[in-house]
């Protein structure tokens, strides 16, 4: 069934264009094709098909597995998209701050991506080539290496993996175990590295633990109860002591794997000094350092790769999501000294995705040439500033954090005592309510964090100032609505005795 054919048309009057505000950097493709982003979501003519998008949602619920995720909290049927905007089969338009879980660096259907895909299709080039050399792959590899930290790019090898980030994590773990002859692994609390067995074992939610778990520094919920530089120093000291203690029970591991910003863990940036300390600790002990850049890469955090903030050069970088320009692609890039594999030691039928390589080349080049990483850093700071202003007026906002356009807002119950009496407990119910209120206002956001109490914003790097304002306006409105609904109302007797002239104010 061609969903796009049965979708109702949006009336022409609703398709006003976004005008880039004066003072916005002139970055091609950052909004000129997006529908207006201000006000409530537009709705076209209601579905008259007696099934339509509601039927599609119903059939999805009946046919797909219980493991489906985003479809549960985002009951929409996308049929068209451009930049920040998604149009559903019901005719409503949404501002997408999920961006394919960080995959869409340039937003939906960016012209340079579409042109790159079309060029390959029109050329008659083979679309499936296993790991054979092609001009498309050569162009992608050259562009990728041009963006890497110089010290790594000058002495690197690349392995094309299966189509998902978790496949690249598995490849990285296999690589370091082959190269070192060791099997152990160092990973961190709160980590997320994918959904396959090895990647899950290295993630924070593992139940069958086969790795050594290390403390990841946090400012807001510091595992040592102190936060800041002191908390990060304690976490580093713990790691070093564990590795050097002959009675720790930890043998020399094959690698340490770390995220420079924990995404699913709650948008927690690693302090730069701590990252440098992890590099020294691993280098001094001949432990390969693997950095998972699946979600943080390609300009997301304000640098092309998140490790660049600290100046760390890892031994292995795990890359996926945005490097495919919206199509499935995953690779690992690593120091040539680790290239101990025999031919065929790691393979995958779909590791030669030509369309993804073409789309990825266009995306990498566009981000680099238009300095979108720098733009993400500037705009991200601006967004964080306004969100912190919201936090001052809403006690339910426990913390606002992030780096670049990878932003998290942790929601809490300000009236409840936390387990350590330092910060209030997380409020997943309030976070879910905020997400639903955002959706009702045409804003798509994701939840994450230890208790799914962190509202996550991952807008495309092409976000304009005007679009950022619209996103923040809708979020602020949704936050206020959800907070009012979750704030206990005073007893009727108290309401009756309240001064008649008292003006209604925001609930806290």
mmCIF file of N, CA and C in Angstrom, residues 221 396 410-414 424-433 451-454 486:
data_model
loop_
_atom_site.group_PDB
_atom_site.id
_atom_site.type_symbol
_atom_site.label_atom_id
_atom_site.label_comp_id
_atom_site.label_asym_id
_atom_site.label_seq_id
_atom_site.Cartn_x
_atom_site.Cartn_y
_atom_site.Cartn_z
ATOM 1 N N UNK A 221 24.106 13.816 39.507
ATOM 2 C CA UNK A 221 23.946 12.633 40.351
ATOM 3 C C UNK A 221 25.286 11.910 40.476
ATOM 4 N N UNK A 396 10.412 21.528 38.989
ATOM 5 C CA UNK A 396 10.422 20.147 38.501
ATOM 6 C C UNK A 396 11.578 19.872 37.548
ATOM 7 N N UNK A 410 16.481 16.948 32.771
ATOM 8 C CA UNK A 410 16.064 15.925 33.732
ATOM 9 C C UNK A 410 14.942 16.466 34.613
ATOM 10 N N UNK A 411 13.840 15.736 34.651
ATOM 11 C CA UNK A 411 12.676 16.138 35.429
ATOM 12 C C UNK A 411 12.613 15.345 36.721
ATOM 13 N N UNK A 412 12.249 16.035 37.801
ATOM 14 C CA UNK A 412 12.287 15.446 39.139
ATOM 15 C C UNK A 412 11.002 15.770 39.888
ATOM 16 N N UNK A 413 10.858 15.114 41.011
ATOM 17 C CA UNK A 413 9.780 15.446 41.942
ATOM 18 C C UNK A 413 10.375 16.323 43.027
ATOM 19 N N UNK A 414 10.189 17.656 42.951
ATOM 20 C CA UNK A 414 10.891 18.553 43.875
ATOM 21 C C UNK A 414 10.422 18.442 45.314
ATOM 22 N N UNK A 424 16.544 15.780 44.257
ATOM 23 C CA UNK A 424 15.243 15.094 44.276
ATOM 24 C C UNK A 424 15.258 13.860 43.376
ATOM 25 N N UNK A 425 14.349 12.922 43.627
ATOM 26 C CA UNK A 425 14.283 11.733 42.777
ATOM 27 C C UNK A 425 13.757 12.069 41.393
ATOM 28 N N UNK A 426 14.154 11.270 40.432
ATOM 29 C CA UNK A 426 13.689 11.450 39.061
ATOM 30 C C UNK A 426 12.186 11.212 38.981
ATOM 31 N N UNK A 427 11.539 11.865 37.998
ATOM 32 C CA UNK A 427 10.093 11.726 37.819
ATOM 33 C C UNK A 427 9.790 11.264 36.401
ATOM 34 N N UNK A 428 9.851 9.948 36.162
ATOM 35 C CA UNK A 428 9.548 9.455 34.810
ATOM 36 C C UNK A 428 8.118 9.739 34.375
ATOM 37 N N UNK A 429 7.172 9.763 35.327
ATOM 38 C CA UNK A 429 5.778 10.047 34.964
ATOM 39 C C UNK A 429 5.641 11.467 34.424
ATOM 40 N N UNK A 430 6.325 12.418 35.054
ATOM 41 C CA UNK A 430 6.273 13.798 34.573
ATOM 42 C C UNK A 430 6.958 13.923 33.218
ATOM 43 N N UNK A 431 8.076 13.237 33.049
ATOM 44 C CA UNK A 431 8.776 13.287 31.764
ATOM 45 C C UNK A 431 7.891 12.748 30.647
ATOM 46 N N UNK A 432 7.191 11.663 30.905
ATOM 47 C CA UNK A 432 6.285 11.103 29.905
ATOM 48 C C UNK A 432 5.171 12.089 29.590
ATOM 49 N N UNK A 433 4.652 12.749 30.630
ATOM 50 C CA UNK A 433 3.598 13.738 30.418
ATOM 51 C C UNK A 433 4.106 14.901 29.571
ATOM 52 N N UNK A 451 16.141 6.569 34.526
ATOM 53 C CA UNK A 451 14.742 6.287 34.861
ATOM 54 C C UNK A 451 13.786 6.811 33.791
ATOM 55 N N UNK A 452 14.302 7.030 32.583
ATOM 56 C CA UNK A 452 13.500 7.612 31.490
ATOM 57 C C UNK A 452 12.868 8.929 31.925
ATOM 58 N N UNK A 453 13.607 9.709 32.688
ATOM 59 C CA UNK A 453 13.108 10.986 33.189
ATOM 60 C C UNK A 453 13.822 12.175 32.561
ATOM 61 N N UNK A 454 14.608 11.929 31.524
ATOM 62 C CA UNK A 454 15.329 13.002 30.841
ATOM 63 C C UNK A 454 14.691 13.227 29.480
ATOM 64 N N UNK A 486 0.454 17.718 37.131
ATOM 65 C CA UNK A 486 1.063 16.867 38.146
ATOM 66 C C UNK A 486 1.218 17.542 39.498
#
